[in-house]
mmCIF file of C-alpha atoms and ligand atoms in Angstrom:
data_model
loop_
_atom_site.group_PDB
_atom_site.id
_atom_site.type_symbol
_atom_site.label_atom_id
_atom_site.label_comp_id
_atom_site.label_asym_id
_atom_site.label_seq_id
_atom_site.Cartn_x
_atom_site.Cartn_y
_atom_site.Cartn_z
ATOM 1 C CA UNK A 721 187.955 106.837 124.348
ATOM 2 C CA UNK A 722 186.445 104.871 127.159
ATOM 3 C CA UNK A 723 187.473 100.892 126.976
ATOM 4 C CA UNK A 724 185.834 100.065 130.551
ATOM 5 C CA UNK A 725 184.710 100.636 133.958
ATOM 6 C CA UNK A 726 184.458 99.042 137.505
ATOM 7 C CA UNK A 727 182.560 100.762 140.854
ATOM 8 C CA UNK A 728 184.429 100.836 143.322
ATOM 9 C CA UNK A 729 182.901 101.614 147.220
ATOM 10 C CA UNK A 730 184.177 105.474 146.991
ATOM 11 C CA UNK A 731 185.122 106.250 143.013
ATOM 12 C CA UNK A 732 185.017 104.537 139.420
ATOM 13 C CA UNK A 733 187.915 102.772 137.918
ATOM 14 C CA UNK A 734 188.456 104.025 134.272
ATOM 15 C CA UNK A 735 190.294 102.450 131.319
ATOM 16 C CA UNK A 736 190.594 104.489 128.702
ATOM 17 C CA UNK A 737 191.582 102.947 125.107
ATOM 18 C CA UNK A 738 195.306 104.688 125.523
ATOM 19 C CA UNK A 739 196.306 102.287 128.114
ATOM 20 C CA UNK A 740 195.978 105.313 130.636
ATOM 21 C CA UNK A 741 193.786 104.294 133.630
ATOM 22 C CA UNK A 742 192.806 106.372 136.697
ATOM 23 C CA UNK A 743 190.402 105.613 139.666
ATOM 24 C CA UNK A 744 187.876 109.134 139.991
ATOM 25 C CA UNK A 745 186.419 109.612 143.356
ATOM 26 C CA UNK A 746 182.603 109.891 143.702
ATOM 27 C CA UNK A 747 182.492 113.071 145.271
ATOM 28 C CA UNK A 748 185.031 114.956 142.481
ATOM 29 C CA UNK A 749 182.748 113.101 139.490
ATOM 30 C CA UNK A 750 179.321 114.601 141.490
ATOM 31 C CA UNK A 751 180.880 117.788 142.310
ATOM 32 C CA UNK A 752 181.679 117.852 138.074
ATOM 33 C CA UNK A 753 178.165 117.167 137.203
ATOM 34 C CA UNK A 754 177.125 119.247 134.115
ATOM 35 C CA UNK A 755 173.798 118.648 133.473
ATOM 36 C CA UNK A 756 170.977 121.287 133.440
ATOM 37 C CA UNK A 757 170.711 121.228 137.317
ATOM 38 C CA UNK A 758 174.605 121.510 138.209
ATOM 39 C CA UNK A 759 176.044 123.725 135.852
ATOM 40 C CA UNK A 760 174.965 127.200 134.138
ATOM 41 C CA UNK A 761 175.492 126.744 130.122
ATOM 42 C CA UNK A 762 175.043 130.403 130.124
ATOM 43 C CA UNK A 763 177.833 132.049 132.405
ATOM 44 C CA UNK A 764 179.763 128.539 132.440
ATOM 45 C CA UNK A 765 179.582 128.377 136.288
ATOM 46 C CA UNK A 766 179.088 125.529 138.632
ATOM 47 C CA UNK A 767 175.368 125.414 139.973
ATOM 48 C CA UNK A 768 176.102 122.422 142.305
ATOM 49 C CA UNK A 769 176.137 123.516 146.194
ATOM 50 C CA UNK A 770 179.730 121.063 147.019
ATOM 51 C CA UNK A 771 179.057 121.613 150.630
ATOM 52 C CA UNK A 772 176.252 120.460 150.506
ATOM 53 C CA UNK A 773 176.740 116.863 148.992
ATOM 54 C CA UNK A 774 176.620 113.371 151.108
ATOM 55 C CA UNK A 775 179.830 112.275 152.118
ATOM 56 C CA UNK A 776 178.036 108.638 151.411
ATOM 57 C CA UNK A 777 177.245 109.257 147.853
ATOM 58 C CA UNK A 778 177.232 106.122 145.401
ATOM 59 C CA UNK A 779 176.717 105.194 142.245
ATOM 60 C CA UNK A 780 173.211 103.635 141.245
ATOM 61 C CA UNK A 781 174.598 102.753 137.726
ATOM 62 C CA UNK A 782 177.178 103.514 134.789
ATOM 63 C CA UNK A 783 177.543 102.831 131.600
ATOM 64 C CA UNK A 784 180.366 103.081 128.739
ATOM 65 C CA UNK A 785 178.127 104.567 125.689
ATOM 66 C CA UNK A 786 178.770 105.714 122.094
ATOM 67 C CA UNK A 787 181.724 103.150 121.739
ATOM 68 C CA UNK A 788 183.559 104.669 124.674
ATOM 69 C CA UNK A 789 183.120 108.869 124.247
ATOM 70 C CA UNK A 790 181.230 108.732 127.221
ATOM 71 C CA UNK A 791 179.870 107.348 130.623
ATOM 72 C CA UNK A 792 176.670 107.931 131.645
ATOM 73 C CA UNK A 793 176.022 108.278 135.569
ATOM 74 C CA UNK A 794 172.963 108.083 137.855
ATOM 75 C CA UNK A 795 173.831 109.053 141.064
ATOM 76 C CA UNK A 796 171.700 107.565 144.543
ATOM 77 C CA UNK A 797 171.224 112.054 145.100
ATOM 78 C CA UNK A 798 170.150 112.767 141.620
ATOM 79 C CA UNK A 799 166.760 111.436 139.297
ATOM 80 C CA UNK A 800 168.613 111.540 136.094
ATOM 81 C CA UNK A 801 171.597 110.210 134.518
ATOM 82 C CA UNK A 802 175.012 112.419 134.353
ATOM 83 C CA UNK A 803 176.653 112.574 130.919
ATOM 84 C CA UNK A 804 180.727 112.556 131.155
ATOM 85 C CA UNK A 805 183.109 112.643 127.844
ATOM 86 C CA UNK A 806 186.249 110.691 127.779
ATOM 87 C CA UNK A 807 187.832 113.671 126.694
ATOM 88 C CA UNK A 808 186.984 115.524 130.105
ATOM 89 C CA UNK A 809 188.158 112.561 131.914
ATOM 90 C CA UNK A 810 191.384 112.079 130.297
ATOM 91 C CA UNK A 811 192.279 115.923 130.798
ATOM 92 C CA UNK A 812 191.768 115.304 134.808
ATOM 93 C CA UNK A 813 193.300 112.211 134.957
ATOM 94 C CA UNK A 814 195.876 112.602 137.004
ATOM 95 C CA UNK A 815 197.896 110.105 134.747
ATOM 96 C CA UNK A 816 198.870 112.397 131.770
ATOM 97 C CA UNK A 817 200.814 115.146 131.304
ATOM 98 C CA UNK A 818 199.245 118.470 130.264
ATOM 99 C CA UNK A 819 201.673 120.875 130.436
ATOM 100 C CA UNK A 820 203.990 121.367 127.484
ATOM 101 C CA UNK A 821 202.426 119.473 125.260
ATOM 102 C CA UNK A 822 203.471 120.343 121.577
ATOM 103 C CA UNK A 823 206.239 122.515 122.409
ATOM 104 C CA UNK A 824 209.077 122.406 120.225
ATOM 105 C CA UNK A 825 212.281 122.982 122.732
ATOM 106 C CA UNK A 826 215.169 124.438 120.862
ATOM 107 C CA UNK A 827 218.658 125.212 120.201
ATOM 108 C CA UNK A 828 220.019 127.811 116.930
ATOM 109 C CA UNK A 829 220.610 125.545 113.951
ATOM 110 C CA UNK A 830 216.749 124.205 114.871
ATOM 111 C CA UNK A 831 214.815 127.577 114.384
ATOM 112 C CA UNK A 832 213.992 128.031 110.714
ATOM 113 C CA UNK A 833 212.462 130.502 108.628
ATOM 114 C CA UNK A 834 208.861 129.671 109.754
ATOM 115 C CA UNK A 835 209.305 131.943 112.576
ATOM 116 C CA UNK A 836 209.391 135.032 110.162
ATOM 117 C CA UNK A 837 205.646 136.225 109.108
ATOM 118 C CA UNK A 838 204.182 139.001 107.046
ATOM 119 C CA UNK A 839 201.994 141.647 109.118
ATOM 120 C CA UNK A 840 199.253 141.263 106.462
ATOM 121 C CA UNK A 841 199.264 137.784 106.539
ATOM 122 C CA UNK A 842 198.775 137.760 110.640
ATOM 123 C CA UNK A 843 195.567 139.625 109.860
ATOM 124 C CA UNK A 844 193.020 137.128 108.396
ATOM 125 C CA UNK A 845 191.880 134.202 110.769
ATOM 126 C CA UNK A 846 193.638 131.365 109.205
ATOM 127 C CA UNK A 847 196.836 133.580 109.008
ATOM 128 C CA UNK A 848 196.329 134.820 112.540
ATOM 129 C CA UNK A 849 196.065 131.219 113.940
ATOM 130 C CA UNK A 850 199.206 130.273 112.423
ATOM 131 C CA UNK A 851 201.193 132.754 114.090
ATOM 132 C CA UNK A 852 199.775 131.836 117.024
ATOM 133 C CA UNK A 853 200.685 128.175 117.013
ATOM 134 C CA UNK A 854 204.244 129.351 115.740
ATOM 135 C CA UNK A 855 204.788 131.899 119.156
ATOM 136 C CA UNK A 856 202.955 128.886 121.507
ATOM 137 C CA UNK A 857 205.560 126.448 119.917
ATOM 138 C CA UNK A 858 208.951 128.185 120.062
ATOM 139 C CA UNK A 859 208.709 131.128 122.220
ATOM 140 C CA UNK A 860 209.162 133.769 119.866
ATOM 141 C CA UNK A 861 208.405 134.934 116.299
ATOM 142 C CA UNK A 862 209.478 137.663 113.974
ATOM 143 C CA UNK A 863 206.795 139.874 112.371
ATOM 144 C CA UNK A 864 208.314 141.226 109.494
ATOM 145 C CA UNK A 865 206.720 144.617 106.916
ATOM 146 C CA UNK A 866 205.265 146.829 109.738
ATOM 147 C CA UNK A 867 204.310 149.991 109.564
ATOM 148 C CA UNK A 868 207.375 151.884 111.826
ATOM 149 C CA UNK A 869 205.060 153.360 114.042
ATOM 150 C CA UNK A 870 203.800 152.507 117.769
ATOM 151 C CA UNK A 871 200.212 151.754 116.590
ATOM 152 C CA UNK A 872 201.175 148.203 115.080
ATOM 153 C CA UNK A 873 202.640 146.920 118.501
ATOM 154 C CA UNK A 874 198.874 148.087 119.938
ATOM 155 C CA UNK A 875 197.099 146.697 116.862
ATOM 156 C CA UNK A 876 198.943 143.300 117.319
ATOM 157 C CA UNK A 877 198.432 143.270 120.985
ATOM 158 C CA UNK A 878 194.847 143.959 120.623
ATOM 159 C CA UNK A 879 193.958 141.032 118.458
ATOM 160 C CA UNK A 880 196.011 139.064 121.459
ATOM 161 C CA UNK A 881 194.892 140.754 124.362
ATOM 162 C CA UNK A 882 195.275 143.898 125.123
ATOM 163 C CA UNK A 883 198.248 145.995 126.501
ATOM 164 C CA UNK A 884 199.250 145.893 130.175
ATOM 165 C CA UNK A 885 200.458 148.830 131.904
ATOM 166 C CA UNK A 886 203.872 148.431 134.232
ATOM 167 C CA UNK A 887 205.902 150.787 135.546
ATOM 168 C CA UNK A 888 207.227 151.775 131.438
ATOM 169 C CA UNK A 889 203.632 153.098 130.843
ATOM 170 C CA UNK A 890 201.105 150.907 128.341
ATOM 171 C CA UNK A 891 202.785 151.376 125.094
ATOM 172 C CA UNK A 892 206.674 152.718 124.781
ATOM 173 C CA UNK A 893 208.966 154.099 122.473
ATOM 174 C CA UNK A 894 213.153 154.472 123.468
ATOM 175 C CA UNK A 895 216.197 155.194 122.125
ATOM 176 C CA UNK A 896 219.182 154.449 123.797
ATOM 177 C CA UNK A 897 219.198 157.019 127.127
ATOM 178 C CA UNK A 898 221.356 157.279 129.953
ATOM 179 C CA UNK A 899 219.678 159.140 132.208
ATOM 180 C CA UNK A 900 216.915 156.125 132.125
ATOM 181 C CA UNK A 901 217.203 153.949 135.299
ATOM 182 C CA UNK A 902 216.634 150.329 133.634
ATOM 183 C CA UNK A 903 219.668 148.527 131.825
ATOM 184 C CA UNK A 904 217.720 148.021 128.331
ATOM 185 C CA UNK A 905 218.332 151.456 127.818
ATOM 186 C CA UNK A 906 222.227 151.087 127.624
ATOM 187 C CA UNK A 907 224.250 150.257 124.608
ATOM 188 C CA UNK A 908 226.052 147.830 126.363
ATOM 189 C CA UNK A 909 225.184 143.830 125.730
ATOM 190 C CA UNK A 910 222.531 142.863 127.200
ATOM 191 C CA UNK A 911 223.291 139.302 128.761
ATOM 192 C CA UNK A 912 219.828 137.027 128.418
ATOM 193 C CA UNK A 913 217.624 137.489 130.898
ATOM 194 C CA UNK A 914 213.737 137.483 131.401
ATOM 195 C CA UNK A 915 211.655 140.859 132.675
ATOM 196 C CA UNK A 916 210.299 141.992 135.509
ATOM 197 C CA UNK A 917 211.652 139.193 138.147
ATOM 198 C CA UNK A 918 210.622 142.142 140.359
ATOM 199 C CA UNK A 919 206.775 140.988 139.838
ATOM 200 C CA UNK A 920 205.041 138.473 141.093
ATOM 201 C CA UNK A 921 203.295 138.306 137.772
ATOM 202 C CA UNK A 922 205.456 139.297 135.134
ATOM 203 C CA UNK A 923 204.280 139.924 131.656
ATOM 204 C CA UNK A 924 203.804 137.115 129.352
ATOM 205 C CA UNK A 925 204.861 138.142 126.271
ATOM 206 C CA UNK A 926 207.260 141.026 125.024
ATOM 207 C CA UNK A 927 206.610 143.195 121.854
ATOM 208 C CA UNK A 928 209.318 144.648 120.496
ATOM 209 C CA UNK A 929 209.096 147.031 117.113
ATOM 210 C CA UNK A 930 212.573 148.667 115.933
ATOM 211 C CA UNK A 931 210.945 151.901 114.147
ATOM 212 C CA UNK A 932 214.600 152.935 113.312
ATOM 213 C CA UNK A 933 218.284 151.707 113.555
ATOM 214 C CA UNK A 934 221.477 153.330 112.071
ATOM 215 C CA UNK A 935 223.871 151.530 114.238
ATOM 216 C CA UNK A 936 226.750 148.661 113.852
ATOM 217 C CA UNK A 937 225.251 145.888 116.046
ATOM 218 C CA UNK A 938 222.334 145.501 118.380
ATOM 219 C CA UNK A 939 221.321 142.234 117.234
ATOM 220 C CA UNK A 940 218.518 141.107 119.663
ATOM 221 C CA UNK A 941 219.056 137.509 121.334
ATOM 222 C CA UNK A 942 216.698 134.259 121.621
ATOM 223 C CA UNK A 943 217.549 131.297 124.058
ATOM 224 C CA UNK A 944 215.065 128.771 125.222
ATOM 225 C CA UNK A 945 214.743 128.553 128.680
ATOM 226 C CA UNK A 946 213.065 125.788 128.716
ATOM 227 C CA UNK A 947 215.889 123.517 126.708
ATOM 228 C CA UNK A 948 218.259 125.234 129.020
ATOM 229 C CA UNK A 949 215.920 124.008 131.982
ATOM 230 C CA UNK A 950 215.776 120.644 130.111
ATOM 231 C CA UNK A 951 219.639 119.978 129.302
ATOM 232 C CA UNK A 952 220.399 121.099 133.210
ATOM 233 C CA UNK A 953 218.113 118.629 134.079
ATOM 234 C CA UNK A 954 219.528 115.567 132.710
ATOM 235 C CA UNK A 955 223.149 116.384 132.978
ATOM 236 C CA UNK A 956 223.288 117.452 136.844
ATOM 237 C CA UNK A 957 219.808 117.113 138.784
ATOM 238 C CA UNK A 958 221.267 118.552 141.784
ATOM 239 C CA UNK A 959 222.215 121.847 140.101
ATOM 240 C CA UNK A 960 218.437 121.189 138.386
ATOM 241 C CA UNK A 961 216.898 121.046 142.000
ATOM 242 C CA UNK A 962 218.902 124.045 143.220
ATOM 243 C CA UNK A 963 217.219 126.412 140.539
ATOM 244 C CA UNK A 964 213.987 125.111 141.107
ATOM 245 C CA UNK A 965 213.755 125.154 144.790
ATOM 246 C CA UNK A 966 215.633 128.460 145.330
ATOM 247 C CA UNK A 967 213.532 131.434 145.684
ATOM 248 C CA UNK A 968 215.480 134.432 144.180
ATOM 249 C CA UNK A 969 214.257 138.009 144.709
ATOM 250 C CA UNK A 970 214.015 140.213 142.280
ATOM 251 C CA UNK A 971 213.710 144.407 142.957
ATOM 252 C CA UNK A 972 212.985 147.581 140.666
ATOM 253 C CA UNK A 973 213.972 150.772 142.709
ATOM 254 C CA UNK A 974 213.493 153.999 140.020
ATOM 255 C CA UNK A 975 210.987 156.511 139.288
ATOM 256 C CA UNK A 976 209.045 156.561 142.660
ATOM 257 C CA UNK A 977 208.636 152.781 143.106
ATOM 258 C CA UNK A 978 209.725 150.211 144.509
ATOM 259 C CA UNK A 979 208.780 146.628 143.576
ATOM 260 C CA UNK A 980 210.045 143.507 145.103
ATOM 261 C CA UNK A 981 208.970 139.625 144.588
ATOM 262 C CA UNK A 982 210.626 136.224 144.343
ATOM 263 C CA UNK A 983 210.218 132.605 142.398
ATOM 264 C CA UNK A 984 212.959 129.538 141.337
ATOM 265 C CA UNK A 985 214.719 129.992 138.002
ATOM 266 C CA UNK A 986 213.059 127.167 137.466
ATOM 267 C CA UNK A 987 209.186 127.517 138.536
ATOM 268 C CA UNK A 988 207.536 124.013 138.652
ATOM 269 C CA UNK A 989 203.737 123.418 138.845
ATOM 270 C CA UNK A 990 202.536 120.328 141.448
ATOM 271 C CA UNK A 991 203.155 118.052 139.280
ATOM 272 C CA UNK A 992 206.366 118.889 138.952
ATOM 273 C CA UNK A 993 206.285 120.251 135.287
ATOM 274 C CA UNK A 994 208.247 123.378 133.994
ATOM 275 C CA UNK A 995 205.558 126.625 134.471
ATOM 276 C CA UNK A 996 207.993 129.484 133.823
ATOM 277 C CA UNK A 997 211.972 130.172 133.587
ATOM 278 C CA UNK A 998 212.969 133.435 135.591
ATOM 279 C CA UNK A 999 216.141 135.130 135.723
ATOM 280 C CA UNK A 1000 218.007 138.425 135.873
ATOM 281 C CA UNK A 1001 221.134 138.763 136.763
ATOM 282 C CA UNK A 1002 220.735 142.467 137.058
ATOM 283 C CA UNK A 1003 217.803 142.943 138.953
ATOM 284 C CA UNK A 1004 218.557 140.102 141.537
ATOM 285 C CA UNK A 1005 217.954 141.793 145.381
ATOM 286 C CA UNK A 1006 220.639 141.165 147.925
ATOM 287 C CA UNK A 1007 219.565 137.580 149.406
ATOM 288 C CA UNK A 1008 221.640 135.056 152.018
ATOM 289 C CA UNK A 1009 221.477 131.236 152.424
ATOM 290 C CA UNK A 1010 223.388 129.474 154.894
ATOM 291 C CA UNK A 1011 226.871 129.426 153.302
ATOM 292 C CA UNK A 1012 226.996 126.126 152.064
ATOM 293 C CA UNK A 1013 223.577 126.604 150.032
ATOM 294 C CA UNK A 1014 225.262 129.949 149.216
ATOM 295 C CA UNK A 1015 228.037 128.120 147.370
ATOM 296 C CA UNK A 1016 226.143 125.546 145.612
ATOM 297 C CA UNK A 1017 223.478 128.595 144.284
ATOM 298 C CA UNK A 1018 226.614 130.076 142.821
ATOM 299 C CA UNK A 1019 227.648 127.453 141.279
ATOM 300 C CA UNK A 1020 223.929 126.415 139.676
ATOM 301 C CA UNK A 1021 223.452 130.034 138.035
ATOM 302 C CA UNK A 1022 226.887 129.758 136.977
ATOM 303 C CA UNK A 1023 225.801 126.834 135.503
ATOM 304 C CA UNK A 1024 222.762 128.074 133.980
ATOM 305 C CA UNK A 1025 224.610 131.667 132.663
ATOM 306 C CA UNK A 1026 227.145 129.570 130.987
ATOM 307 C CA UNK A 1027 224.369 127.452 129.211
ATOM 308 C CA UNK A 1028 222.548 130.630 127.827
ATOM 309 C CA UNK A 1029 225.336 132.695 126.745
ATOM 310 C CA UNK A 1030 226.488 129.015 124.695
ATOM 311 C CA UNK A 1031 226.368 130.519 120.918
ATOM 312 C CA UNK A 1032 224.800 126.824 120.094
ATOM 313 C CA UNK A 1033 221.883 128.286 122.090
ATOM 314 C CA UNK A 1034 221.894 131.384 121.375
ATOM 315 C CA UNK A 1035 219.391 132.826 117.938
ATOM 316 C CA UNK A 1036 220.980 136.031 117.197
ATOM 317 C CA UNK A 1037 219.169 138.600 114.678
ATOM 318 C CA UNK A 1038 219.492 142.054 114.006
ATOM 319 C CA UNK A 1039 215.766 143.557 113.212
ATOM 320 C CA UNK A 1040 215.531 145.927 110.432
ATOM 321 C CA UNK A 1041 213.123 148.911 110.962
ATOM 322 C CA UNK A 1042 209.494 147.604 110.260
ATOM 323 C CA UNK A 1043 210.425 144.098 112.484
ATOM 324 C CA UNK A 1044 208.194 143.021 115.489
ATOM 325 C CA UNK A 1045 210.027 140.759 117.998
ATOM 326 C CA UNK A 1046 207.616 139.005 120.248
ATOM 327 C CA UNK A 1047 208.138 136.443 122.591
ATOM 328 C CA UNK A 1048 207.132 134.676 125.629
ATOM 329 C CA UNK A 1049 209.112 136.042 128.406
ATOM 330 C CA UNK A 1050 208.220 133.221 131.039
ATOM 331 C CA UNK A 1051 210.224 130.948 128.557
ATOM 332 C CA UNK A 1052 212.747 132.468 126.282
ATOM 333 C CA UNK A 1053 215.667 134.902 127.310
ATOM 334 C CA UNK A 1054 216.250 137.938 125.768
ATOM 335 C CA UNK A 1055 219.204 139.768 125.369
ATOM 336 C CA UNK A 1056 220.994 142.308 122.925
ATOM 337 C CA UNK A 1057 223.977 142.837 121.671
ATOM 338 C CA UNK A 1058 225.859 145.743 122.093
ATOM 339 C CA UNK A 1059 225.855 148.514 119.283
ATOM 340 C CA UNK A 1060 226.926 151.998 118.117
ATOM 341 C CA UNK A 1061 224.536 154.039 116.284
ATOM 342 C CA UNK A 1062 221.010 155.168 116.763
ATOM 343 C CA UNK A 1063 218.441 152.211 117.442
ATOM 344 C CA UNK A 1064 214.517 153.387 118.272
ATOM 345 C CA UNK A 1065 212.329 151.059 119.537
ATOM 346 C CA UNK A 1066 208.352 150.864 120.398
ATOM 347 C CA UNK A 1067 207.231 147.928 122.233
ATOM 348 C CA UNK A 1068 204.427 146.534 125.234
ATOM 349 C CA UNK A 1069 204.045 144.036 127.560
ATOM 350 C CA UNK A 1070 200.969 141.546 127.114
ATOM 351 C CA UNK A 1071 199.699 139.037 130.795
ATOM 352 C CA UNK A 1072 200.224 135.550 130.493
ATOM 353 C CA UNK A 1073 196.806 134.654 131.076
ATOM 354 C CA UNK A 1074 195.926 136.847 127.840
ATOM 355 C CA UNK A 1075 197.983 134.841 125.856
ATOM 356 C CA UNK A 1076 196.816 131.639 127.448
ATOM 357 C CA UNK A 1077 193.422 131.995 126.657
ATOM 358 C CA UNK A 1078 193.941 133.163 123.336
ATOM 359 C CA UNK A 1079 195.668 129.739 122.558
ATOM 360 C CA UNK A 1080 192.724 127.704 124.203
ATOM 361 C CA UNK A 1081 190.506 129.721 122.318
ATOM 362 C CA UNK A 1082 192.507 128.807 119.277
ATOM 363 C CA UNK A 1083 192.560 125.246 119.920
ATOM 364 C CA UNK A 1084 196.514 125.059 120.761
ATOM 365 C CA UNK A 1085 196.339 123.743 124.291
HETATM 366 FE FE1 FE2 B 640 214.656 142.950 128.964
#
């Protein structure tokens, strides 16, 4: 909500009823006209030729209407008024945060039972929602009374997305295999880590079905990256600004390809807000620094390993065949413990931006 205005020679001052306030310039309000004549309803495309607008553009008029949801706007280039909500202002002021928002950031003791849902419950639209807001809110859920067989990981990564294909193929099934290049396929633990730091986009969420396990062990491992990232950065900024300023390559060399690409531990948007956590110890590429920046890297991911291998941090759970582990793998660390036995697995990657725009489409963000 809108509680006033002012023109000002190049923008318009806003107040809004939060106490948030935020000066807009002319050009970026004209440039964000949506009326009939600047924007396509249809395709949801900008109509407005930007080039093309006067540097000199003013405001004839404005108005706070409908108790402060909007402003109404006639511009000296335009014959009628420009409608803008309060809502779309708020979003672009540059004022408020709008990253994160109604995450829940956690350690063990704080992830409770809510995290476990029925397959047949995930199905209806209510059901399917809730799920959702539980994976956008901790990172990771538990889908429990599958069907043990590869179809469920496609059916639940259709009504996400849809499946992407990496080097692994679309959809895969493993046991444990030596004679596979990756490390998942050991039974060996599995220190946390996130996938594919080799990618300059890597996958958004993880699926993970276990179809079949007659082993001692193999429980699978949670940690929030993103309470790691936060606890690092109030206890010892310095290590904080190492992991987010240090670009760390990753590489995949196996089965004909080889894939390179490199990011911070801790990727930061412009505003300086957490975007992703990154980091695998075993797929790091051979990188130098100048020796002194050498030491102090050492020292932050020493730092940061130490933190995610804390047990306080660490949700350990061994899934019984007919359990779906998914979970956002630009957040939480996975890992496994090690185990004896036969363990069979089927599992997919899903893109980030799927799972993005399935939460905006659901309301969540
Ligand atoms: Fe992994």
């Amino acid at each position: 909500m809108i509680e006033s205005i002012k023109i000002l020679p190049n923008s318009l001052y806003v107040k809004f009823k939060n106490k948030i306030d935020d000066n807009f310039l002319n050009i970026w309000l004209r440039d964000h006209a949506k009326d009939e004549e600047n924007w396509d309803y249809r395709s949801n495309q900008r109509k407005t030729y930007t080039a093309s607008l006067s540097s000199k553009l003013f405001i004839k008029k404005a108005s706070v209407i409908d108790n402060g949801k909007y402003i109404e706007i006639l511009w000296s280039d335009s014959k009628n008024v420009i409608k803008y909500s309060a809502e779309f202002l708020l979003n672009n002021s540059l004022k408020k945060s709008t990253k994160n928002q109604n995450l829940i950031l956690w350690k063990k003791n704080e992830i409770s039972k809510n995290i476990f849902l029925k397959y047949n419950n995930i199905l209806s639209k209510d059901g399917f929602k809730s799920f959702l807001k539980n994976l956008y809110t901790f990172g990771f859920c538990v889908i429990t009374d599958c069907k043990t067989e590869i179809e469920t990981v496609e059916n639940i990564a259709n009504k996400i997305g849809y499946v992407r294909q990496s080097i692994f193929g679309g959809l895969w099934e493993f046991e444990s295999n030596e004679d596979m290049a990756d490390s998942a396929y050991t039974q060996e633990e599995l220190r946390p880590h996130t996938d594919s730091t080799y990618s300059n986009d890597a996958p958004g969420l993880q699926l993970l079905l276990c179809c079949d396990y007659k082993a001692i062990g193999g429980d699978s491992i949670m940690v929030d990256g993103f309470k790691i990232a936060n606890k690092i950065k109030d206890e010892d900024k310095k290590i904080f600004d190492i992991l987010s300023n240090t670009e760390v390559p990753g590489k995949y060399v196996g089965d004909g390809v080889i894939l390179e690409a490199k990011r911070p531990i801790f990727k930061l948007n412009s505003n300086k807000e957490l975007v992703q956590v990154s980091f695998n110890n075993y797929d790091r590429a051979e990188f130098r620094l100048e020796n002194e920046l050498m030491i102090n890297f050492y020292k932050a991911i020493k730092k940061f390993d130490s933190l995610v291998n804390e047990s306080e941090f660490q949700w350990r759970y061994t899934l019984k065949p007919g359990e779906l582990l998914i979970f956002n793998n630009w957040r939480v660390l996975h890992g496994r413990g090690s185990f004896k036995g036969k363990r069979k697995m089927a599992g997919c990657y899903i893109n980030m931006e799927d799972f993005e725009s399935i939460c905006k489409v659901n309301g969540l963000y």
